[in-house]
Structures are given as structure tokens and as C-alpha cells.
Amino acid sequence: TNGNGPQDYQAINSFETVHSEDSLLSGLEEMKIDDEPVIIKWGFPLTDLYKLALKFYKEKEGKAIHFSYQDKLTLIAFTKQVNFGKYNADTLPPLGVLDVIGRDRRLAWQALGDLTKEEAMRDFVLMLDRLCPLFTAFIEAHKADLDARERRKREEEDRKKKEEERLRLEEELKRKEEEERARQEIQRRQIQDALNQQTYAQFKAYAEQQYPGNPEQQGVLVRQLQDQHYHQYMQQLLQQQSSKPEAESESAEDAEEEMGPPVLANGTLHNSQPDSEDDDDEVNSQGTMSMASMWTRKDVREFKESIRREGGEAVLRVGHGETVTVRVPTHEDGTCLFWEFATDSYDIGFGVYFEWTKSSTNQVSVHVSESEDEDDYELDDEDEEVPSMPGDVERGGMTTKQLADRTPLSVIVPVYRRDCMDEVYAGSHAYPGQGVYLLKFDNSYSFWRSKTVYYRVYYTRYEENSTLSKSATN
């Protein structure tokens, strides 16, 4: 026989039929419910869902799950209806006298009657779901796997498109640069040819006086004089062009007085006429901002080992999508701030800002935020929103009133991604006055990776290093 185990024979006695046709029909009638939403809930077409259900049945039956003999007959009947259509005894080979299981299967198949292929697939899925709770989890896991593959496929396609767009832009930029160089070369030649035509007679006469009877030396001298005259002409032209922006800046200053207080690049308002004496003192306290110095070193491993030995808060973990800000107040005994940092394996964004505010402590503090904008602002009805400037990392869509109330902030080093996993990045900046330095380690661009940062900050006076405090040194 085609039995799969003892359970197939538990109701067999004297070769009698185990289940009648009426009992199978009644069982099928109970299954026929409004099942279309149930099929739709899995998110697969009916054909694909049936194939998954058949795979699940073949893999799990007799191992993780066990069906009754009647349920197995019904499920097999559904598969026969799907593969061969309506039961037709004329097209089937005869059964043996002792093949009771084969006869029961054909009776179950015959009981399905005119059930269509789609209905048989649907009933097979529904019956398997009703009999085995694991089936739903199997389908959901398969769907999640397909979604993940589709997502990775889309990401790969997007990556390829971005790479193609980047290459196209690079080619376009190279082409424009080459065209610009060619245009400048043509323009240079035209200018030089025009100048040579104007001065050739004078330079030729001068060369004949210097080298009479020597045409070769005369030609060399003429070319030298023409080259010198061209370079002098171009220098004068550049000087004239550089004098024009100065005149434009003077006119811009006159217009600025009429337009009112401007918005600076760091997202603060500069009020040329303070409303009170306190505001006047605050404006006067902002000194001249000098340029920061930046350099790199190759001793990454030695630097990280020294930071680990120092302990404290010298090692930071910047989570994915986070920005860690290290606040370093200026010290009364210092005139210059130094910083050094490196990371493990991956790059990180780094920038330095200066907050024009007096700190009540010299202690270094660390703050973690999920974006550069750490404060939430609500717009009043009478507030007018000031649009953000391109590349402004410290300012969102804030109103003029909010910008005026905000602590003035200056950009010393803009936030850029640094390859600090290969080199130690270091820098220094002379104190512009009393305030707080903000060292920003920006990992907001990373969706998956966290970064480990090893850093050290300290101040100096007259080239002699001193420590801020035990925590500030790190």
C-alpha cells in the first residue's frame, strides 16, 4: 500500500471504506466560508501561496506536525484536483484489491466534484492554516525574507544609479573644466597676439640697437620683452578687478543700514544698535575670531593606547544617527585650545564652534543628541520664519525673534567627515574671548554603524601645556 505510517491504518477493518463520500462532503461544506480576506492577508497571489503551503506540508508532515488520516486524505485530494482537474476514473489505472488507501484517496478526490483549480488551491491553504498554527508563521517569515531581498535589490539599484550619476557629474565637471581651460588658453593667445602686434615695432627697434647684425639674438630679445609685457598687463588687469569688490562692499554697507540687523552664517542675529547696556557689553565681549590650525599624525595606534591608559571619559561611543558635543569652557590660565582625536575603523564628522557665553565651571561636559538642532522651537502667530541658509548646520527654520534670543555662536571649523581611522587629527585655536568651545562629533549620516572616538583636549599659555582638569584633559 501507499501508507505513511500506522495512523493510516487505524480505522481499517476487513477492507471496509474508512470514510464515506457523504462525510467528506459535509467536511468540505463546513470549510466553505467567506475566505477571500483570509487569503489576501498574507500578501501573496493564490498560486504562490499554494506552492508555499504545499512545500510546508511536504517538509513538516510527520515531523513537526501530524495530521489525522481523514485530513491527509482531504489535503491530497485537493492537490489531485489542482494537478489533474475533476476526478475521472476512465483516465486512471485500476487499483489493486488490497489497496485500501488508494481507494480512499480516490473517493476523497471524487467527492470534490466540479471544484475549480483556484478553489482547490484556496481550500488547501485554508485547511492547512486551520490545522497547523505554524503555517502562518512560516508564510510571514517567507514574506519577510522576500521583502528583505526586494529592499536590498532596490538599495543596490539606487546605489548603482547614484554611482552612475556621480560618474556622470564627474565627467561633466571634467568636460567643463577642460572647456574652461581651452577657452582661457584661446583668450590668453588672443590677448597676447593683440599685445604683440601693438608692441612688435617698438621691441624690434630696441632689439636692433642692442644686437646689431644678429637677427637670432634680436628675435630672442623681442620674445622676452613681449612675454614680460603680457604678464605686466595681466597683473594690472587683476588689480583693477580686485578693486571693484571693495567699491561694491562700501555700497553694501550703506544698504545694510537701511535693511536692519543681518542674519549671520552661524544662525545668530547681529544687532548693530544694542537695546540695552547688557547687550552692548555682550557685543563688545566678542573678540576677533582667528583661523584654526589643523594637522594630522600617523601614530594612531600609540595615540589610542595612551588614551586608554588615561581612562576617564576619553573614549566616546557615538551611536548611529547621533551627534556628540563636547563642551570645553575657556580657562582663565589659558590662551589657546588644542584638540586631538581618532576613531576605530570608520570616519566621523568633526567641527568646532564657539559659544559666546560665560561658563560657571571649567569642567568639560559631553552631550548626546540625535541631530544638530538640540532645541525645539514653536512658532507664534506673529513670528515670521527665517529661511535656513545652505550648509548651515546650527540653524533650522527659526524665527527672527528666536534667533535674536539665542546665544551667539561662531563657526571655527565647519563639520566635515574626517578619515580619522587612519590618522590622528589635531588642531588648535587661539581664544577669541571668554566662552565655551563646542567640539562636535557628528555620526548623523550613518544609519547602521556606531563609532568609537578617542580624544584629548587641553589649553596652553606661552607654549607651556597645562590641564583643564582631570576630566577636561580627556
Short mmCIF file of C-alpha atoms in Angstrom, two decimals:
data_model
loop_
_atom_site.label_atom_id
_atom_site.label_comp_id
_atom_site.label_asym_id
_atom_site.label_seq_id
_atom_site.Cartn_x
_atom_site.Cartn_y
_atom_site.Cartn_z
CA THR A 1 0.00 0.00 0.00
CA ASN A 2 0.92 3.71 -0.07
CA GLY A 3 0.50 4.20 3.67
CA ASN A 4 2.78 6.60 5.55
CA GLY A 5 2.58 5.00 8.99
CA PRO A 6 0.38 3.20 11.50
CA GLN A 7 -2.02 6.12 11.68
CA ASP A 8 -3.07 5.40 8.09
CA TYR A 9 -4.48 2.04 9.12
CA GLN A 10 -6.06 2.76 12.49
CA ALA A 11 -9.63 2.68 11.17
CA ILE A 12 -9.21 -0.04 8.56
CA ASN A 13 -11.16 -3.23 9.33
CA SER A 14 -11.91 -6.05 6.87
CA PHE A 15 -11.07 -3.80 3.89
CA GLU A 16 -14.09 -1.58 4.54
CA THR A 17 -14.08 2.03 3.36
CA VAL A 18 -12.79 4.30 6.12
CA HIS A 19 -14.82 7.39 5.22
CA SER A 20 -17.92 7.67 3.16
CA GLU A 21 -18.46 10.23 0.40
CA ASP A 22 -21.15 11.97 2.47
CA SER A 23 -18.81 12.56 5.40
CA LEU A 24 -16.18 14.13 3.13
CA LEU A 25 -18.73 16.42 1.50
CA SER A 26 -20.04 17.56 4.86
CA GLY A 27 -16.49 18.38 5.97
CA LEU A 28 -15.91 20.42 2.85
CA GLU A 29 -19.14 22.32 3.30
CA GLU A 30 -18.01 23.38 6.77
CA MET A 31 -14.79 24.77 5.28
CA LYS A 32 -16.52 26.92 2.70
CA ILE A 33 -16.60 30.31 4.37
CA ASP A 34 -16.04 33.87 3.25
CA ASP A 35 -12.30 33.26 2.97
CA GLU A 36 -11.14 35.84 0.42
CA PRO A 37 -9.87 38.35 3.03
CA VAL A 38 -8.05 35.47 4.74
CA ILE A 39 -6.19 34.70 1.53
CA ILE A 40 -5.39 38.37 0.92
CA LYS A 41 -3.97 38.92 4.40
CA TRP A 42 -0.76 37.02 3.57
CA GLY A 43 0.07 39.32 0.68
CA PHE A 44 0.79 36.60 -1.92
CA PRO A 45 -1.01 35.64 -5.14
CA LEU A 46 -3.08 32.46 -4.71
CA THR A 47 -0.76 30.35 -6.89
CA ASP A 48 2.36 31.37 -4.95
CA LEU A 49 0.55 30.88 -1.65
CA TYR A 50 -0.49 27.36 -2.69
CA LYS A 51 3.08 26.45 -3.66
CA LEU A 52 4.34 27.66 -0.28
CA ALA A 53 1.61 25.69 1.50
CA LEU A 54 2.47 22.52 -0.45
CA LYS A 55 6.16 22.96 0.36
CA PHE A 56 5.33 23.44 4.05
CA TYR A 57 3.15 20.30 4.03
CA LYS A 58 5.82 18.12 2.43
CA GLU A 59 8.59 19.37 4.75
CA LYS A 60 6.71 19.32 8.06
CA GLU A 61 4.18 16.44 7.79
CA GLY A 62 5.17 13.55 10.00
CA LYS A 63 7.98 15.57 11.62
CA ALA A 64 6.92 18.84 13.22
CA ILE A 65 3.18 18.26 12.66
CA HIS A 66 0.89 15.20 12.45
CA PHE A 67 -2.46 15.13 10.65
CA SER A 68 -5.30 12.66 11.04
CA TYR A 69 -5.93 10.13 8.32
CA GLN A 70 -9.07 11.95 7.12
CA ASP A 71 -7.30 15.33 6.99
CA LYS A 72 -4.46 13.83 4.97
CA LEU A 73 -6.97 12.32 2.50
CA THR A 74 -8.64 15.68 2.06
CA LEU A 75 -5.37 17.56 1.54
CA ILE A 76 -4.16 15.01 -1.00
CA ALA A 77 -7.50 15.24 -2.80
CA PHE A 78 -7.03 19.00 -3.14
CA THR A 79 -3.61 18.50 -4.72
CA LYS A 80 -5.08 15.98 -7.19
CA GLN A 81 -7.81 18.45 -8.12
CA VAL A 82 -5.20 21.16 -8.68
CA ASN A 83 -2.87 18.99 -10.79
CA PHE A 84 -5.36 16.87 -12.81
CA GLY A 85 -8.73 18.59 -12.51
CA LYS A 86 -12.04 16.80 -11.86
CA TYR A 87 -11.92 13.11 -10.94
CA ASN A 88 -12.27 10.83 -13.98
CA ALA A 89 -12.00 7.08 -13.34
CA ASP A 90 -11.54 6.30 -17.05
CA THR A 91 -8.18 8.04 -17.15
CA LEU A 92 -6.79 6.37 -14.02
CA PRO A 93 -5.11 2.98 -13.75
CA PRO A 94 -7.03 0.24 -11.85
CA LEU A 95 -6.35 -0.25 -8.14
CA GLY A 96 -5.21 -3.42 -6.51
CA VAL A 97 -7.64 -5.47 -4.40
CA LEU A 98 -5.75 -4.68 -1.20
CA ASP A 99 -5.04 -1.01 -1.97
CA VAL A 100 -7.45 0.43 0.61
CA ILE A 101 -5.58 3.73 0.98
CA GLY A 102 -5.57 4.32 -2.77
CA ARG A 103 -9.31 3.68 -2.89
CA ASP A 104 -9.90 6.14 -0.02
CA ARG A 105 -7.85 8.78 -1.79
CA ARG A 106 -9.84 8.40 -4.98
CA LEU A 107 -13.09 8.63 -3.05
CA ALA A 108 -11.89 11.85 -1.41
CA TRP A 109 -10.85 13.20 -4.81
CA GLN A 110 -14.20 12.19 -6.34
CA ALA A 111 -16.01 13.97 -3.51
CA LEU A 112 -14.60 17.30 -4.65
CA GLY A 113 -16.82 17.18 -7.73
CA ASP A 114 -16.58 20.23 -10.02
CA LEU A 115 -14.32 22.23 -7.69
CA THR A 116 -12.16 24.53 -9.79
CA LYS A 117 -8.38 24.62 -9.63
CA GLU A 118 -8.38 28.00 -7.86
CA GLU A 119 -10.95 26.85 -5.32
CA ALA A 120 -8.92 23.71 -4.62
CA MET A 121 -5.78 25.72 -4.03
CA ARG A 122 -7.68 28.10 -1.75
CA ASP A 123 -9.25 25.29 0.27
CA PHE A 124 -5.89 23.54 0.62
CA VAL A 125 -4.33 26.71 2.07
CA LEU A 126 -7.23 27.40 4.42
CA MET A 127 -7.39 23.84 5.70
CA LEU A 128 -3.61 23.77 6.33
CA ASP A 129 -3.83 27.08 8.17
CA ARG A 130 -6.72 25.79 10.30
CA LEU A 131 -4.99 22.55 11.20
CA CYS A 132 -1.46 23.93 11.82
CA PRO A 133 -0.77 27.26 13.59
CA LEU A 134 2.86 27.10 12.43
CA PHE A 135 1.77 27.70 8.85
CA THR A 136 1.06 31.40 9.42
CA ALA A 137 4.49 31.94 10.97
CA PHE A 138 6.07 30.10 8.01
CA ILE A 139 4.31 32.38 5.50
CA GLU A 140 5.16 35.53 7.43
CA ALA A 141 8.82 34.55 7.65
CA HIS A 142 8.91 33.84 3.93
CA LYS A 143 7.27 37.19 3.18
CA ALA A 144 9.76 39.00 5.43
CA ASP A 145 12.62 37.29 3.59
CA LEU A 146 11.18 38.33 0.22
CA ASP A 147 10.71 41.90 1.46
CA ALA A 148 14.32 42.00 2.67
CA ARG A 149 15.56 40.73 -0.70
CA GLU A 150 13.44 43.27 -2.53
CA ARG A 151 14.70 46.02 -0.26
CA ARG A 152 18.32 45.01 -0.82
CA LYS A 153 17.66 44.87 -4.55
CA ARG A 154 16.20 48.39 -4.52
CA GLU A 155 19.10 49.66 -2.42
CA GLU A 156 21.57 48.11 -4.86
CA GLU A 157 19.73 49.69 -7.78
CA ASP A 158 19.70 53.05 -6.00
CA ARG A 159 23.40 52.70 -5.25
CA LYS A 160 24.15 51.93 -8.88
CA LYS A 161 22.05 54.87 -10.01
CA LYS A 162 23.83 57.19 -7.59
CA GLU A 163 27.20 55.84 -8.70
CA GLU A 164 26.26 56.36 -12.35
CA GLU A 165 25.02 59.85 -11.54
CA ARG A 166 28.23 60.61 -9.64
CA LEU A 167 30.37 59.39 -12.55
CA ARG A 168 28.25 61.38 -14.96
CA LEU A 169 28.66 64.53 -12.88
CA GLU A 170 32.40 63.94 -12.60
CA GLU A 171 32.67 63.52 -16.36
CA GLU A 172 30.55 66.61 -16.86
CA LEU A 173 32.75 68.56 -14.43
CA LYS A 174 35.92 67.37 -16.15
CA ARG A 175 34.49 68.30 -19.52
CA LYS A 176 33.55 71.77 -18.29
CA GLU A 177 36.99 72.24 -16.74
CA GLU A 178 38.67 71.21 -19.97
CA GLU A 179 36.40 73.54 -21.93
CA GLU A 180 37.18 76.35 -19.48
CA ARG A 181 40.92 75.74 -19.77
CA ALA A 182 40.66 75.67 -23.55
CA ARG A 183 38.63 78.87 -23.51
CA GLN A 184 41.13 80.58 -21.23
CA GLU A 185 44.00 79.42 -23.40
CA ILE A 186 42.30 80.78 -26.52
CA GLN A 187 41.59 84.04 -24.71
CA ARG A 188 45.20 84.25 -23.50
CA ARG A 189 46.51 83.72 -27.01
CA GLN A 190 44.18 86.34 -28.43
CA ILE A 191 45.24 88.88 -25.81
CA GLN A 192 48.92 88.06 -26.28
CA ASP A 193 48.67 88.23 -30.08
CA ALA A 194 46.96 91.61 -29.88
CA LEU A 195 49.62 92.93 -27.49
CA ASN A 196 52.42 91.55 -29.68
CA GLN A 197 51.05 93.31 -32.75
CA GLN A 198 50.92 96.62 -30.88
CA THR A 199 54.46 96.41 -29.45
CA TYR A 200 56.35 94.47 -32.11
CA ALA A 201 57.71 97.53 -33.96
CA GLN A 202 58.98 99.18 -30.76
CA PHE A 203 60.56 95.98 -29.39
CA LYS A 204 62.10 95.20 -32.80
CA ALA A 205 63.77 98.62 -32.96
CA TYR A 206 65.07 98.21 -29.42
CA ALA A 207 66.46 94.72 -30.22
CA GLU A 208 68.25 96.02 -33.35
CA GLN A 209 70.01 98.62 -31.22
CA GLN A 210 71.07 96.01 -28.66
CA TYR A 211 72.20 93.32 -31.14
CA PRO A 212 73.00 94.97 -34.48
CA GLY A 213 73.53 92.48 -37.27
CA ASN A 214 72.38 89.49 -35.15
CA PRO A 215 68.78 88.54 -36.12
CA GLU A 216 68.77 85.46 -33.92
CA GLN A 217 69.53 87.35 -30.70
CA GLN A 218 67.11 90.09 -31.75
CA GLY A 219 64.28 87.55 -32.06
CA VAL A 220 65.03 86.07 -28.61
CA LEU A 221 65.02 89.54 -27.00
CA VAL A 222 61.75 90.51 -28.73
CA ARG A 223 60.01 87.36 -27.42
CA GLN A 224 61.29 88.02 -23.88
CA LEU A 225 60.06 91.61 -23.94
CA GLN A 226 56.66 90.54 -25.30
CA ASP A 227 56.24 87.91 -22.54
CA GLN A 228 57.15 90.44 -19.84
CA HIS A 229 54.72 92.97 -21.27
CA TYR A 230 51.90 90.36 -21.32
CA HIS A 231 52.41 89.38 -17.67
CA GLN A 232 52.53 93.04 -16.57
CA TYR A 233 49.31 93.70 -18.46
CA MET A 234 47.55 90.74 -16.81
CA GLN A 235 48.68 91.83 -13.32
CA GLN A 236 47.27 95.29 -13.88
CA LEU A 237 44.01 93.77 -15.10
CA LEU A 238 43.72 91.60 -11.96
CA GLN A 239 44.37 94.60 -9.72
CA GLN A 240 41.62 96.55 -11.42
CA GLN A 241 39.18 93.66 -10.98
CA SER A 242 40.07 93.25 -7.29
CA SER A 243 39.38 96.93 -6.63
CA LYS A 244 35.75 96.55 -7.80
CA PRO A 245 34.55 94.34 -4.87
CA GLU A 246 35.81 96.97 -2.40
CA ALA A 247 33.61 99.59 -4.03
CA GLU A 248 30.69 97.15 -4.00
CA SER A 249 31.23 96.39 -0.29
CA GLU A 250 31.04 100.09 0.54
CA SER A 251 27.70 100.37 -1.22
CA ALA A 252 26.53 97.18 0.54
CA GLU A 253 27.35 98.70 3.95
CA ASP A 254 25.19 101.71 3.11
CA ALA A 255 22.34 99.42 2.12
CA GLU A 256 22.79 97.35 5.29
CA GLU A 257 21.99 100.34 7.47
CA GLU A 258 18.62 100.65 5.75
CA MET A 259 17.79 96.91 5.86
CA GLY A 260 18.30 96.43 9.61
CA PRO A 261 20.12 93.71 11.55
CA PRO A 262 21.50 90.97 9.26
CA VAL A 263 21.45 87.22 9.90
CA LEU A 264 24.98 85.80 10.24
CA ALA A 265 26.09 82.45 8.77
CA ASN A 266 26.13 80.81 12.20
CA GLY A 267 22.41 81.38 12.69
CA THR A 268 22.62 84.38 15.08
CA LEU A 269 21.41 87.94 14.69
CA HIS A 270 23.93 90.73 14.79
CA ASN A 271 22.35 93.87 16.19
CA SER A 272 24.49 96.90 15.39
CA GLN A 273 22.49 99.00 17.88
CA PRO A 274 22.00 97.14 21.20
CA ASP A 275 18.76 97.73 23.03
CA SER A 276 20.38 97.84 26.48
CA GLU A 277 23.68 98.17 28.27
CA ASP A 278 23.83 94.39 28.83
CA ASP A 279 23.51 93.77 25.13
CA ASP A 280 26.22 96.35 24.50
CA ASP A 281 28.59 94.57 26.90
CA GLU A 282 27.84 91.21 25.29
CA VAL A 283 28.61 92.52 21.80
CA ASN A 284 31.81 94.19 22.93
CA SER A 285 32.93 90.96 24.64
CA GLN A 286 33.09 89.13 21.30
CA GLY A 287 36.71 89.38 20.24
CA THR A 288 38.33 88.87 16.87
CA MET A 289 37.92 85.30 15.60
CA SER A 290 41.19 83.89 14.25
CA MET A 291 41.59 80.93 11.92
CA ALA A 292 42.05 77.46 13.41
CA SER A 293 45.10 75.32 12.64
CA MET A 294 44.61 71.67 11.65
CA TRP A 295 47.13 68.89 11.03
CA THR A 296 47.40 65.08 11.16
CA ARG A 297 49.75 62.47 12.59
CA LYS A 298 50.35 58.83 11.68
CA ASP A 299 50.73 57.40 15.22
CA VAL A 300 47.10 56.29 15.50
CA ARG A 301 47.81 53.10 17.46
CA GLU A 302 50.10 54.79 20.01
CA PHE A 303 47.63 57.65 20.47
CA LYS A 304 44.69 55.31 21.18
CA GLU A 305 46.77 53.26 23.60
CA SER A 306 47.70 56.40 25.54
CA ILE A 307 44.04 57.49 25.68
CA ARG A 308 43.01 54.08 27.03
CA ARG A 309 45.66 54.30 29.75
CA GLU A 310 44.45 57.76 30.78
CA GLY A 311 40.92 56.41 31.32
CA GLY A 312 38.13 58.78 32.33
CA GLU A 313 35.74 59.90 29.60
CA ALA A 314 38.45 59.98 26.93
CA VAL A 315 36.68 57.27 24.89
CA LEU A 316 33.27 58.13 23.46
CA ARG A 317 30.77 55.90 21.71
CA VAL A 318 28.77 57.85 19.12
CA GLY A 319 25.70 55.86 18.13
CA HIS A 320 24.31 55.72 14.61
CA GLY A 321 22.36 58.86 13.77
CA GLU A 322 23.76 60.69 16.83
CA THR A 323 25.87 63.80 17.35
CA VAL A 324 28.04 64.08 20.47
CA THR A 325 29.01 67.59 21.57
CA VAL A 326 31.96 68.08 23.92
CA ARG A 327 31.64 71.45 25.69
CA VAL A 328 35.03 72.90 26.70
CA PRO A 329 34.90 76.23 28.57
CA THR A 330 37.79 78.65 28.15
CA HIS A 331 40.20 78.66 31.09
CA GLU A 332 41.48 81.78 32.80
CA ASP A 333 45.04 80.40 32.72
CA GLY A 334 44.98 79.54 29.01
CA THR A 335 45.22 81.43 25.75
CA CYS A 336 44.85 78.61 23.23
CA LEU A 337 42.86 75.36 22.95
CA PHE A 338 44.30 72.14 21.45
CA TRP A 339 42.39 69.01 20.44
CA GLU A 340 43.33 65.55 19.16
CA PHE A 341 41.10 62.64 18.16
CA ALA A 342 40.97 59.33 16.27
CA THR A 343 38.42 56.54 15.69
CA ASP A 344 38.25 52.79 15.19
CA SER A 345 37.70 51.52 11.62
CA TYR A 346 35.38 54.26 10.32
CA ASP A 347 35.37 58.01 9.65
CA ILE A 348 33.27 60.59 11.54
CA GLY A 349 32.16 64.17 11.06
CA PHE A 350 34.02 66.77 13.14
CA GLY A 351 33.65 70.50 13.63
CA VAL A 352 34.41 73.21 16.19
CA TYR A 353 32.13 76.06 17.26
CA PHE A 354 32.49 78.82 19.81
CA GLU A 355 29.61 79.87 22.05
CA TRP A 356 29.86 83.44 23.30
CA THR A 357 28.69 82.79 26.83
CA LYS A 358 30.36 82.81 30.22
CA SER A 359 30.51 79.39 31.85
CA SER A 360 30.30 78.99 35.62
CA THR A 361 32.64 75.99 35.58
CA ASN A 362 35.83 74.84 33.88
CA GLN A 363 34.67 71.22 33.65
CA VAL A 364 34.31 69.55 30.26
CA SER A 365 30.85 68.06 29.62
CA VAL A 366 29.57 65.67 26.97
CA HIS A 367 26.10 65.94 25.41
CA VAL A 368 24.45 63.45 23.04
CA SER A 369 21.71 64.40 20.60
CA GLU A 370 20.08 62.75 17.59
CA SER A 371 20.56 65.84 15.40
CA GLU A 372 22.44 69.12 15.32
CA ASP A 373 19.36 71.06 16.48
CA GLU A 374 19.07 70.24 20.17
CA ASP A 375 16.25 72.67 20.97
CA ASP A 376 12.65 72.62 19.83
CA TYR A 377 11.05 75.84 18.75
CA GLU A 378 7.37 76.71 18.39
CA LEU A 379 6.20 79.45 16.06
CA ASP A 380 3.88 82.18 17.32
CA ASP A 381 1.26 83.65 15.04
CA GLU A 382 3.13 86.94 14.85
CA ASP A 383 6.59 85.38 14.31
CA GLU A 384 7.97 85.23 10.80
CA GLU A 385 10.09 82.23 9.93
CA VAL A 386 13.58 82.96 8.60
CA PRO A 387 14.63 80.54 5.84
CA SER A 388 17.65 78.33 6.50
CA MET A 389 20.91 79.06 4.76
CA PRO A 390 22.61 76.38 2.64
CA GLY A 391 25.22 74.43 4.63
CA ASP A 392 24.05 75.94 7.95
CA VAL A 393 24.32 73.05 10.42
CA GLU A 394 23.43 75.01 13.56
CA ARG A 395 20.20 76.62 12.46
CA GLY A 396 16.85 75.23 11.38
CA GLY A 397 13.66 77.04 10.43
CA MET A 398 13.69 79.53 13.33
CA THR A 399 12.08 82.93 13.60
CA THR A 400 13.86 86.25 13.85
CA LYS A 401 12.78 86.54 17.48
CA GLN A 402 14.16 83.10 18.34
CA LEU A 403 17.45 83.84 16.60
CA ALA A 404 17.78 87.12 18.49
CA ASP A 405 17.24 85.35 21.84
CA ARG A 406 19.67 82.55 21.05
CA THR A 407 23.24 82.58 22.40
CA PRO A 408 25.64 83.90 19.71
CA LEU A 409 27.59 81.09 18.05
CA SER A 410 30.60 81.28 15.73
CA VAL A 411 31.83 78.59 13.35
CA ILE A 412 35.55 77.91 13.78
CA VAL A 413 35.85 74.62 11.87
CA PRO A 414 32.83 73.50 9.78
CA VAL A 415 31.63 69.93 10.25
CA TYR A 416 33.21 67.66 7.66
CA ARG A 417 33.80 63.91 7.61
CA ARG A 418 37.38 63.09 8.64
CA ASP A 419 39.27 59.88 7.88
CA CYS A 420 40.45 59.74 11.48
CA MET A 421 40.68 55.94 11.49
CA ASP A 422 43.94 56.22 9.51
CA GLU A 423 45.45 59.36 11.09
CA VAL A 424 45.25 61.33 14.31
CA TYR A 425 43.51 64.62 13.57
CA ALA A 426 44.76 67.51 15.70
CA GLY A 427 44.19 71.24 15.79
CA SER A 428 44.44 74.42 17.82
CA HIS A 429 42.69 77.76 18.11
CA ALA A 430 43.56 80.95 19.97
CA TYR A 431 40.95 82.07 22.49
CA PRO A 432 38.80 84.81 20.91
CA GLY A 433 37.50 85.68 24.38
CA GLN A 434 35.55 84.09 27.19
CA GLY A 435 33.12 81.41 26.12
CA VAL A 436 32.65 77.70 25.51
CA TYR A 437 34.15 75.63 22.69
CA LEU A 438 31.80 73.05 21.17
CA LEU A 439 33.62 70.04 19.68
CA LYS A 440 31.06 68.16 17.61
CA PHE A 441 31.49 64.51 16.62
CA ASP A 442 28.77 64.01 14.01
CA ASN A 443 27.58 60.49 13.12
CA SER A 444 24.11 61.56 11.96
CA TYR A 445 24.83 60.41 8.40
CA SER A 446 25.34 56.77 9.49
CA PHE A 447 22.18 54.62 9.64
CA TRP A 448 23.81 51.43 10.95
CA ARG A 449 27.29 51.95 12.40
CA SER A 450 28.25 53.35 15.76
CA LYS A 451 31.70 54.97 16.09
CA THR A 452 34.25 54.86 18.92
CA VAL A 453 36.14 58.16 19.37
CA TYR A 454 39.39 58.63 21.32
CA TYR A 455 40.00 62.30 22.07
CA ARG A 456 42.03 64.70 24.18
CA VAL A 457 41.63 68.47 24.78
CA TYR A 458 43.95 70.83 26.66
CA TYR A 459 44.87 74.51 26.81
CA THR A 460 48.23 76.29 26.65
CA ARG A 461 49.75 79.59 27.65
CA TYR A 462 53.07 80.78 26.28
CA GLU A 463 53.69 77.33 24.74
CA GLU A 464 53.54 75.63 28.17
CA ASN A 465 50.88 72.92 28.41
CA SER A 466 48.50 72.83 31.35
CA THR A 467 45.47 70.70 32.05
CA LEU A 468 41.92 71.98 32.36
CA SER A 469 41.09 69.36 34.99
CA LYS A 470 41.24 65.61 35.24
CA SER A 471 38.20 65.23 33.04
CA ALA A 472 38.95 68.21 30.84
CA THR A 473 42.32 66.79 29.79
CA ASN A 474 40.49 63.93 28.13
#
